[in-house]
Coordinates of C-alpha atoms in Angstrom, one line a residue:
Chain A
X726 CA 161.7 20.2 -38.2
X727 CA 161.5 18.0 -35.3
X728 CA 160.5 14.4 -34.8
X729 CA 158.4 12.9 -31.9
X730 CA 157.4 9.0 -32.2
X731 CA 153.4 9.1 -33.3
X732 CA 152.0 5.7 -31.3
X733 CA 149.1 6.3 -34.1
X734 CA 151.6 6.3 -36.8
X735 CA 153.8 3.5 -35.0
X736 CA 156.8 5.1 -36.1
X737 CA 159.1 8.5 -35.6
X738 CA 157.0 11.5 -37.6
X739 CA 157.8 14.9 -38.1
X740 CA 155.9 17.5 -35.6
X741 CA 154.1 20.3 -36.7
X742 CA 153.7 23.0 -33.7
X743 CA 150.8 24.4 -33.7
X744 CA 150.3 27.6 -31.3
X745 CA 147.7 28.4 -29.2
X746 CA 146.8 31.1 -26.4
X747 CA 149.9 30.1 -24.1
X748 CA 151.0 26.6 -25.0
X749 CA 152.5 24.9 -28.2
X750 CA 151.2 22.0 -29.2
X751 CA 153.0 19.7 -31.3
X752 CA 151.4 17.5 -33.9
X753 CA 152.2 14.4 -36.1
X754 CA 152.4 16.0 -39.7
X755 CA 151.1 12.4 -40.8
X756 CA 147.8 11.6 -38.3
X757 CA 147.2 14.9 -36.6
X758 CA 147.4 13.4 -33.9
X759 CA 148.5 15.8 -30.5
X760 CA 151.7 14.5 -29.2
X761 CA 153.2 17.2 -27.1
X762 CA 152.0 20.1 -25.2
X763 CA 154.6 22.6 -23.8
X764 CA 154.5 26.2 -22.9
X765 CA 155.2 29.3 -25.1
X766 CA 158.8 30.6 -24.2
X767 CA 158.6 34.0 -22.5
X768 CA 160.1 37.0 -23.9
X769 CA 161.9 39.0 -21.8
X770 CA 159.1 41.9 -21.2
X771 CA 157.1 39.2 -20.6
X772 CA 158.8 37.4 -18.6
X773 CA 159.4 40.7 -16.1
X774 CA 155.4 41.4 -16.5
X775 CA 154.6 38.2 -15.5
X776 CA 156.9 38.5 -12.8
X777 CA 155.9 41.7 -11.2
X778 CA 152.1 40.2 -11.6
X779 CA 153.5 36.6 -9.4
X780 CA 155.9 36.1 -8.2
X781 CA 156.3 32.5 -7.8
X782 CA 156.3 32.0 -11.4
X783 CA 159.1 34.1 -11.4
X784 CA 161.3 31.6 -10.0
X785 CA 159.5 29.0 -11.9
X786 CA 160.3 30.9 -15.1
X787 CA 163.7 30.6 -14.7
X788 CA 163.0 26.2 -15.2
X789 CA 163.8 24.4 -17.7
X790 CA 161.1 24.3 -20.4
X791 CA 160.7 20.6 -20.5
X792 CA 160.0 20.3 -17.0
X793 CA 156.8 22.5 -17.3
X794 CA 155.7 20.1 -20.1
X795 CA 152.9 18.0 -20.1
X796 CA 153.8 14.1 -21.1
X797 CA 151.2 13.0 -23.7
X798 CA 149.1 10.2 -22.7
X799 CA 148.1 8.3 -26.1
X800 CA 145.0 7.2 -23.8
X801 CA 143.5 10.1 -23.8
X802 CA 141.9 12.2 -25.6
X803 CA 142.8 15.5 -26.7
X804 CA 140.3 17.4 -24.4
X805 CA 142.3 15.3 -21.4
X806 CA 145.8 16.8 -22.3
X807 CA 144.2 20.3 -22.2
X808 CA 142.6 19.4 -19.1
X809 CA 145.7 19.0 -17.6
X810 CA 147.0 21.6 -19.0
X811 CA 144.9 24.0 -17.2
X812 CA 145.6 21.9 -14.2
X813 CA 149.2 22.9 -14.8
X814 CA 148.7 26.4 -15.4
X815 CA 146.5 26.7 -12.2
X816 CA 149.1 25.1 -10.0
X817 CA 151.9 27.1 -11.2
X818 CA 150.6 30.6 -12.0
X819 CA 147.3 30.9 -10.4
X820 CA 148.5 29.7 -6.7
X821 CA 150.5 32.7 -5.5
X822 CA 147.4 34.9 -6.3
X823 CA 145.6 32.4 -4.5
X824 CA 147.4 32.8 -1.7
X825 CA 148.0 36.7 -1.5
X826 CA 143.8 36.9 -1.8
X827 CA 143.9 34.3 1.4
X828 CA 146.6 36.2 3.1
X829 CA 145.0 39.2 2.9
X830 CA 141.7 38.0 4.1
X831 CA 143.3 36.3 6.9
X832 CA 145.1 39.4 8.2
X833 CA 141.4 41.5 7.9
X834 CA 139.9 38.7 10.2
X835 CA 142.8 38.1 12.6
X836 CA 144.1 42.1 13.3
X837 CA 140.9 43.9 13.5
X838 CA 137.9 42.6 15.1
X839 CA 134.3 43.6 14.5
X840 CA 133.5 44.7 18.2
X841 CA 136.9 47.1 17.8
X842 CA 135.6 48.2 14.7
X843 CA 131.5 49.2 16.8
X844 CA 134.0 50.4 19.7
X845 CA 136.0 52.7 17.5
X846 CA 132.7 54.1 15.8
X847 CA 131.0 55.3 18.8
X848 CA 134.1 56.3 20.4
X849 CA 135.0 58.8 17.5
X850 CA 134.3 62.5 18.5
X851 CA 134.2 64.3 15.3
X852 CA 136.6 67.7 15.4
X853 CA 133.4 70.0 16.0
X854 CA 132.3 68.1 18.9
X855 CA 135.6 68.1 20.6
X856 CA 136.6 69.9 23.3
X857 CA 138.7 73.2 23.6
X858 CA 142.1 72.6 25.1
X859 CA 143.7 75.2 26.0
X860 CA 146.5 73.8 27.7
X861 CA 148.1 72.4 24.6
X862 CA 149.1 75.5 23.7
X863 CA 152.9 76.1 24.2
X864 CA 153.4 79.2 25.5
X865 CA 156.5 80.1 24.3
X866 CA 155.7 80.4 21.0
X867 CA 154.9 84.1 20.5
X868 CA 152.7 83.6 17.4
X869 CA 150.6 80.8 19.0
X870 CA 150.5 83.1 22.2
X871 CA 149.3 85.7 19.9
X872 CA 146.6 84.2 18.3
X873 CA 145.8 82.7 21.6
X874 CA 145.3 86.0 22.8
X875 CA 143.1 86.7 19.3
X876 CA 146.1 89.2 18.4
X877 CA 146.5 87.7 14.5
X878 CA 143.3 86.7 12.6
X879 CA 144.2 84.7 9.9
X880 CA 146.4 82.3 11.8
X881 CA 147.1 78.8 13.1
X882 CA 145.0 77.0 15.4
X883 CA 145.3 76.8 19.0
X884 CA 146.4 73.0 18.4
X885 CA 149.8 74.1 17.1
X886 CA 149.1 72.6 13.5
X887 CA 148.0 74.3 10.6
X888 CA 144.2 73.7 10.1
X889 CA 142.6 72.7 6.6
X890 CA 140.0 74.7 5.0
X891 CA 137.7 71.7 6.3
X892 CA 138.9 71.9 9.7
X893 CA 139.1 75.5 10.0
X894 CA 135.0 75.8 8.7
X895 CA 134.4 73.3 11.5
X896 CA 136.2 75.0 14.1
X897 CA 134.9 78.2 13.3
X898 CA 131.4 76.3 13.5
X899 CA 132.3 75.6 16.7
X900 CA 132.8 79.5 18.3
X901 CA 135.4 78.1 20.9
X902 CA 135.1 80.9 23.2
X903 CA 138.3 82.6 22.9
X904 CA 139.8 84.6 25.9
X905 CA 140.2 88.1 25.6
X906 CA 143.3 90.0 25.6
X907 CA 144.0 90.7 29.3
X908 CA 145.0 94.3 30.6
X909 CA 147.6 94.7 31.9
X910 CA 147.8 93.4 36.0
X911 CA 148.6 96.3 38.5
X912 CA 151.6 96.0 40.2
X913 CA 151.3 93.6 43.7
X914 CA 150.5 96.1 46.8
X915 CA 152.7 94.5 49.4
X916 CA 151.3 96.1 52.2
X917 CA 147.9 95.4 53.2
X918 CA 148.1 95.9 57.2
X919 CA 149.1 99.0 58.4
X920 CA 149.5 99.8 62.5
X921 CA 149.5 103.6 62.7
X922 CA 150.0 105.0 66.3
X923 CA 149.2 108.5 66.3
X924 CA 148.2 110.5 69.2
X925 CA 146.6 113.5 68.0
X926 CA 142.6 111.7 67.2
X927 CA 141.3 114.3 64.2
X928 CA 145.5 113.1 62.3
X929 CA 144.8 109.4 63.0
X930 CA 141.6 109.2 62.5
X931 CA 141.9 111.3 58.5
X932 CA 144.8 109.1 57.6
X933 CA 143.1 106.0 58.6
X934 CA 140.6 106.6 56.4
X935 CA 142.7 108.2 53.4
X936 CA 144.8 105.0 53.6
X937 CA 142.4 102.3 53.3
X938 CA 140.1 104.3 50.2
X939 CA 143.6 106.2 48.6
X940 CA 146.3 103.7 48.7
X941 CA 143.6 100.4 49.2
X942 CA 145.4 99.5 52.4
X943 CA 142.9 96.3 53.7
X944 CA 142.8 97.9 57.2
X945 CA 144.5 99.9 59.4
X946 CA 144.7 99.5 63.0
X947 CA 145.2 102.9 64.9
X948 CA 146.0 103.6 68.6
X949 CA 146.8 106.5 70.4
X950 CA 149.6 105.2 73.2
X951 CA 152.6 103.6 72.4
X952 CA 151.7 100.8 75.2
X953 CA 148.1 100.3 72.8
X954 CA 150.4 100.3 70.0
X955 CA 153.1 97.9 71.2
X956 CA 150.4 95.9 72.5
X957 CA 148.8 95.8 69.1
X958 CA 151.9 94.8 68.0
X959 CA 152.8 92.1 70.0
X960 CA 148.9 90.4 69.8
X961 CA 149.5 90.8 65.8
X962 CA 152.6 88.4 66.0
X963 CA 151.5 85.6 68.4
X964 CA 148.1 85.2 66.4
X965 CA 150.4 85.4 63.3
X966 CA 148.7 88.4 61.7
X967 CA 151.9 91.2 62.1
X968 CA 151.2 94.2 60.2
X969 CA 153.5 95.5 56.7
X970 CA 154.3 98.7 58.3
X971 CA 154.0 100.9 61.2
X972 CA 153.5 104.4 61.0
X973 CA 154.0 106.2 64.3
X974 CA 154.6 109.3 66.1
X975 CA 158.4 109.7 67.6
X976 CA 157.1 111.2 70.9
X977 CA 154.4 109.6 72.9
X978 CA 153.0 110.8 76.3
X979 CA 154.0 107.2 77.8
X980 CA 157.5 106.5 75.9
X981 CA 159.0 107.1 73.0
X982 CA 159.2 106.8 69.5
X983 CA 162.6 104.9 69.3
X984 CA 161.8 103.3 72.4
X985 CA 158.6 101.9 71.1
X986 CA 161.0 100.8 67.8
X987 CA 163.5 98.7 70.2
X988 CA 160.5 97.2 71.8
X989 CA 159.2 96.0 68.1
X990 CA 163.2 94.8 67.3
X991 CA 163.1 92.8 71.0
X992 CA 159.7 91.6 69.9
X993 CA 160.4 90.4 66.6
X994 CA 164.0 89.0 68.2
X995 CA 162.4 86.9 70.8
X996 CA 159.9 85.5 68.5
X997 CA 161.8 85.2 65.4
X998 CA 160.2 87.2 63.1
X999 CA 162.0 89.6 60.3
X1000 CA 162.0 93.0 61.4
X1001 CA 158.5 95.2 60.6
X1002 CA 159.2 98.7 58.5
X1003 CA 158.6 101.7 60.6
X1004 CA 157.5 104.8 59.3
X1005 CA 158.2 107.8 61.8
X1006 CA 156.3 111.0 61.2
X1007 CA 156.9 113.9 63.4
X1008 CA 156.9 117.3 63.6
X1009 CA 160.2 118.4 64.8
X1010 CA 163.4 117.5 62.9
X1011 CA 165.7 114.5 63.6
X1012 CA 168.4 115.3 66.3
X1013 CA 171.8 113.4 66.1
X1014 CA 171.1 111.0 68.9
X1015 CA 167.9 109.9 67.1
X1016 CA 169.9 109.5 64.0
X1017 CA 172.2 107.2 65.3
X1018 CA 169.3 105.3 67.2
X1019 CA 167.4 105.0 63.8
X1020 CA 170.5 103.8 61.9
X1021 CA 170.5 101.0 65.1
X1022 CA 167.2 100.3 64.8
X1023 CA 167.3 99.4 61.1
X1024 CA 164.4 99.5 58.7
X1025 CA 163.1 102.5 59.7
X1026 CA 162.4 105.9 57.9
X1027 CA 161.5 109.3 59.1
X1028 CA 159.3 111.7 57.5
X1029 CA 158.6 115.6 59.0
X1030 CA 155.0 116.8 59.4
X1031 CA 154.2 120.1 57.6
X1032 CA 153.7 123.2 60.2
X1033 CA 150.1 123.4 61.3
X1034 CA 149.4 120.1 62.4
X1035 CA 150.7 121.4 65.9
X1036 CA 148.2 124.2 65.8
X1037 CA 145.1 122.3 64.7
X1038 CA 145.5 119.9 67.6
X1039 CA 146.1 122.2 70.0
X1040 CA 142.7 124.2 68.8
X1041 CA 140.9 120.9 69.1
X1042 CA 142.1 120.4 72.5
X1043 CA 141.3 124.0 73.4
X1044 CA 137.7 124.2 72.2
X1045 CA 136.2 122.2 75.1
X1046 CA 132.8 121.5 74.7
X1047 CA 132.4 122.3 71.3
X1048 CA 134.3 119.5 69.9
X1049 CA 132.9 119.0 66.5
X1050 CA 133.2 122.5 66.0
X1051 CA 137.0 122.8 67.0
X1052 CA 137.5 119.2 64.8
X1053 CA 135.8 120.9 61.6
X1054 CA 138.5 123.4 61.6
X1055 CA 141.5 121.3 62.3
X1056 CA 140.4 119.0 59.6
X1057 CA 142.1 120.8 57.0
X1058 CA 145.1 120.8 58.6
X1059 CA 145.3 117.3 59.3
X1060 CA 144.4 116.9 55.9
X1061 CA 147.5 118.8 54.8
X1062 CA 149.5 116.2 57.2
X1063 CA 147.9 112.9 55.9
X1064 CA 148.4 113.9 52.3
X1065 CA 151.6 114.2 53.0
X1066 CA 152.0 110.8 54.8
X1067 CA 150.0 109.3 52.0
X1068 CA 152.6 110.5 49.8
X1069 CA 155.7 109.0 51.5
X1070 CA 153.1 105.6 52.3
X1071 CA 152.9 105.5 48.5
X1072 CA 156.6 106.2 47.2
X1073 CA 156.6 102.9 49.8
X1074 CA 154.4 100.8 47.9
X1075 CA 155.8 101.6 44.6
X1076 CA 159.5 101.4 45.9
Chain B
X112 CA 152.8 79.3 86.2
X113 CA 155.5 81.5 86.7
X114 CA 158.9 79.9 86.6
X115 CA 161.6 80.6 89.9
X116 CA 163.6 83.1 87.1
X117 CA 164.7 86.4 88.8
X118 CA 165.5 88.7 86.2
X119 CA 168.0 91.4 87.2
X120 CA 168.6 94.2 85.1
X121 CA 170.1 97.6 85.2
X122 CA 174.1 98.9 86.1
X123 CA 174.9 96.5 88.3
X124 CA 178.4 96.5 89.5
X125 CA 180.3 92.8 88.8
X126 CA 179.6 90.1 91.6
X127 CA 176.3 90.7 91.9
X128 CA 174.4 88.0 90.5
X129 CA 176.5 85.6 93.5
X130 CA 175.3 87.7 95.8
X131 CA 171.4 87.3 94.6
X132 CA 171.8 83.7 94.4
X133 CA 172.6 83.2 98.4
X134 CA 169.5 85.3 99.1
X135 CA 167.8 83.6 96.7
X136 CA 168.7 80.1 97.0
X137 CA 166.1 78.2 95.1
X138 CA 166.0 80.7 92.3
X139 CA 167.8 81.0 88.9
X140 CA 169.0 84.5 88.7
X141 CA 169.5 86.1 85.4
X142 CA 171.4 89.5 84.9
X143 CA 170.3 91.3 81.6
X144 CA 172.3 94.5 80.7
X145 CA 169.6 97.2 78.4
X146 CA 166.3 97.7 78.5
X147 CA 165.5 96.5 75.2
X148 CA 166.8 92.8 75.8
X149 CA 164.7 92.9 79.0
X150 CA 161.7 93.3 76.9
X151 CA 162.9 90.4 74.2
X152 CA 163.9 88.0 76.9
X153 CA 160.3 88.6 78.6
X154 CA 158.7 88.7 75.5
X155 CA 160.4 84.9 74.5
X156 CA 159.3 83.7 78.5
X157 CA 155.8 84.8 77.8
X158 CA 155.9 83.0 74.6
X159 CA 157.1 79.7 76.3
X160 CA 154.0 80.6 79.2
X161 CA 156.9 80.5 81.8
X162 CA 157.3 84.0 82.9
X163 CA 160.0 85.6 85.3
X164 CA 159.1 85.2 88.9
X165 CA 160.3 88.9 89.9
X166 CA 161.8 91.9 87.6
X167 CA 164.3 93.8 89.3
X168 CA 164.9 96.5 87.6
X169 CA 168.1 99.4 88.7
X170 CA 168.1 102.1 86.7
X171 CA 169.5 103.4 84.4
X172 CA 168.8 101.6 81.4
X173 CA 170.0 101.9 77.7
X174 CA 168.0 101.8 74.8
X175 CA 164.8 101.4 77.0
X176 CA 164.0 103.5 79.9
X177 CA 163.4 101.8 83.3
X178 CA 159.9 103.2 83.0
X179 CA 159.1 102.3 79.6
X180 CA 160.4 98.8 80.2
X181 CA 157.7 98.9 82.4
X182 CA 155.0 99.6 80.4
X183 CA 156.1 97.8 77.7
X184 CA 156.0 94.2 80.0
X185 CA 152.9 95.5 80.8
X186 CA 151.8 95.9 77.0
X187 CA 153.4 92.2 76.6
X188 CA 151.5 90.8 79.3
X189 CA 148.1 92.2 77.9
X190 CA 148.6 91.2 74.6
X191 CA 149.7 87.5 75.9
X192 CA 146.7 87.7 78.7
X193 CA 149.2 86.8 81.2
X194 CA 149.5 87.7 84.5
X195 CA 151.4 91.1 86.0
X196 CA 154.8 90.3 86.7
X197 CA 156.1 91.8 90.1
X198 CA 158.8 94.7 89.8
X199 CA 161.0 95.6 92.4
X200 CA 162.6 98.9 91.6
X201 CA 165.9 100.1 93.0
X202 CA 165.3 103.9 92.9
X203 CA 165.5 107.6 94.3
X204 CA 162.6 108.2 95.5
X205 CA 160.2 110.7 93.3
X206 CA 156.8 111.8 93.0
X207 CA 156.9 111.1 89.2
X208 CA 158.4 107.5 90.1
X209 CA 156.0 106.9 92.6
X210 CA 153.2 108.2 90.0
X211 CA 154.3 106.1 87.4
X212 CA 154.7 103.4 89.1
X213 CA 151.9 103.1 90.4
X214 CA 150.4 103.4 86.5
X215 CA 151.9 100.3 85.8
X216 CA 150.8 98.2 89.5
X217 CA 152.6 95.4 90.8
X218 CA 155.4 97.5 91.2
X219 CA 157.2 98.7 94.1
X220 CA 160.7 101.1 95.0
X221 CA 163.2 100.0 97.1
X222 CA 164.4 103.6 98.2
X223 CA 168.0 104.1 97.2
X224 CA 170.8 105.5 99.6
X225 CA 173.6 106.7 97.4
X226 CA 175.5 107.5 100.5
X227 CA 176.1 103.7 101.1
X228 CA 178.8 101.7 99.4
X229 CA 178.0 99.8 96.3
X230 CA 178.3 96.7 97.9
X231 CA 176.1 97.1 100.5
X232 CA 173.8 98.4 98.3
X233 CA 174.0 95.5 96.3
X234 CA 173.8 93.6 99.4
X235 CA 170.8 95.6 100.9
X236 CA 168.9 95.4 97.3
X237 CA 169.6 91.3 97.5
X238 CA 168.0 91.0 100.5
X239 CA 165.0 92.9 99.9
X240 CA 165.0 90.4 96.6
X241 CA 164.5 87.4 99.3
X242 CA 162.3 88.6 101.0
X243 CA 159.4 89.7 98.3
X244 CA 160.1 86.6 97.0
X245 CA 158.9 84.5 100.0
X246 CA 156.1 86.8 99.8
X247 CA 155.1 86.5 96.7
X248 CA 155.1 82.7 97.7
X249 CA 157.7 80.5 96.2

């Protein structure tokens, strides 16, 4: 049993301890009176709960005992000792929650500001409201692509991450109008402008017009000399406007056809151009001389009118007068002879 | 305005552009050998709005016929809106030349004599050179 000096008593007493909730108290076993108060040693589960809960009294655990003990004053009272007491216990376990409850509050009222808090509330746009973007689509990715296109139903949203059920309700609430699957584009026409020198008027005049409604040529400028034609020609390149292709005859009354081709090649030469593809349609086959002029020329290819043509022109220029008569009947002959040019102008568009 | 360019084309024996350049003294005389690089050489002078003083033109020509040169300067100079360029032909003399020549105006034929030597034929065509040039006015 242990002794303290009782100033009641006057003399060393023996101590009775009596325990309360956290402290000891230790008490003459003579006078009652209080002579010591000291904390309640912590257990070791204690200790680590208490030191999870603050974590200053964690280092202060680790004290000595006697330094957390409260010197009796024999002037006071009892009541004064547990005053202080309390006093004690505030200062040493109660301060670091103190001080996280004031930390905390200082962080609310320093970081975030009530006119950021107004600013962020109108700001928001909720999902539904927002707008469609399109563009963050990444196109590479075939199954975005493809529900992009509206190709798979149950799938991810446009915005490349996988919608909730929440989000999914609100964008279906929105009805985004999704673009439709696109058929497939037709293959560029290159040529649009076409210069067609023909000489015979009922030929030119058929495969002027079967060009621009058959193969969708834009328009088709047609002359009936090679002088018109070259002039044609050479107005198209100084305004800048040359035409895709020329389809000509390879005798005129004025020159001819391969000389009308050098003309284009001195043309094109002296104005630095690229060359213009020539299409030669004639009625008599290719001698070797015009071969070997064609192969010079370059870009050039020759296609042979069916038989007839020669016929229905002369009948037009035979019937005179009567010219819509004589043009009826040699229609379907030129006919024949434009088909066939639209053919080869065709295999030219596609090739 | 028409620049002081002769342009000489055609089979032209060698020594002849000398020859043009003492009858023509204040001109520049340019020799061009095919028909088809007389029309490109007028064609780029049309572009640069400086054409050729006086085409003479001996036939015959590759590629391009003297003729069809012709018309085809004369399709240039429509599509350009320039003026007719004067031609001075060194020919036999024909009904067809005369007829087509006189399709394509501004164009005259200096009668050829094949009996004379080539030199004074040269000669003789030089001088005619001079003097339509001092009538045309430069």
């Amino acid at each position: 049993m242990e002794s303290r000096f009782c100033p009641h008593c006057e003399r060393e007493v023996p101590v009775e301890l009596s325990k309360h909730t956290g402290y000891i108290l230790h008490v003459c076993s003579i006078c009652g009176l209080g002579l010591q108060v000291s904390p309640i040693p912590l257990t070791d589960d204690q200790s680590n709960v208490r030191r999870g809960l603050t974590g200053k009294l964690a280092s202060d655990s680790t004290d000595d005992s006697t330094t957390n003990s409260v010197s009796f004053d024999p002037s006071q009272s009892m009541g004064g000792a547990l005053a202080q007491l309390k006093l004690l216990r505030k200062s040493q376990t109660l301060q670091p929650v103190v001080e996280r409850s004031s930390a905390r509050t200082d962080t609310r009222s320093s970081d975030v500001g009530l006119e950021e808090l107004q600013s962020l509330s109108t700001n928001y746009t909720p999902i539904a409201q927002r707008p469609y973007r399109p563009s963050l689509i990444n196109a590479s990715n075939s199954a975005q692509q493809s529900s992009f296109l509206g190709n798979d139903e149950s799938s991810e949203s446009p915005f490349g991450d996988k919608p909730t059920t929440q989000v999914l309700s609100q964008y279906n609430k929105v009805q985004v109008p999704m673009p439709k699957e696109q058929p497939p584009a037709e293959p560029k026409q290159s040529i649009q402008k076409i210069l067609l020198i023909e000489p015979n008027d009922i030929l030119r005049s058929v495969c002027k017009v079967l060009l621009i409604e058959r193969q969708h040529v834009q328009y088709v400028t047609d002359k009936a000399t090679a002088s018109d034609g070259l002039e044609a020609y050479m107005r198209a390149c100084i305004e800048g406007d040359r035409p895709d292709l020329v389809i000509q005859e390879m005798q005129f009354a004025d020159m001819k056809g391969t000389e009308l081709a050098y003309a284009y090649r001195g043309i094109e030469k002296a104005l630095g151009v690229p060359h213009v593809p020539i299409l030669f349609f004639a009625s008599e086959p290719l001698s070797d001389d015009q071969r070997a002029i064609l192969q010079e020329i370059k870009r050039v290819r020759f296609i042979k009118k069916p038989s007839g043509s020669v016929e229905a022109d002369d009948s037009s220029s035979q019937a005179g007068s009567n010219q819509s008569a004589s043009a009826a009947a040699a229609a379907v002959p030129a006919e024949v002879v434009a088909g066939k040019l639209l053919a080869a102008v065709g295999k030219i568009l596609e090739g | 305005m028409a620049s002081r360019r002769i342009l000489l084309t055609g089979s032209l024996p060698p020594n002849t552009i000398p020859v043009f350049e003492t009858a023509c003294p204040e001109h520049e005389v340019l020799e061009i050998k095919d028909g088809a690089r007389l029309v490109s050489v007028v064609a780029r002078l049309i572009k640069a709005q400086r054409p050729p003083k006086l085409i003479v033109i001996v036939p015959e020509l590759r590629r391009i016929s003297a003729v069809s040169s012709i018309r085809a300067i004369r399709a240039l100079e429509r599509a350009a809106g320039w003026h007719t360029t004067p031609i001075l032909f060194y020919a036999e003399d024909s009904a067809e030349l005369q007829a087509d020549l006189k399709s394509v105006g501004m164009a005259v034929n200096l009668v050829r004599n094949t009996q004379l030597p080539e030199n004074e034929q040269i000669s003789r065509l030089a001088l005619a050179t001079g003097r339509l040039v001092t009538k045309i006015g430069g």
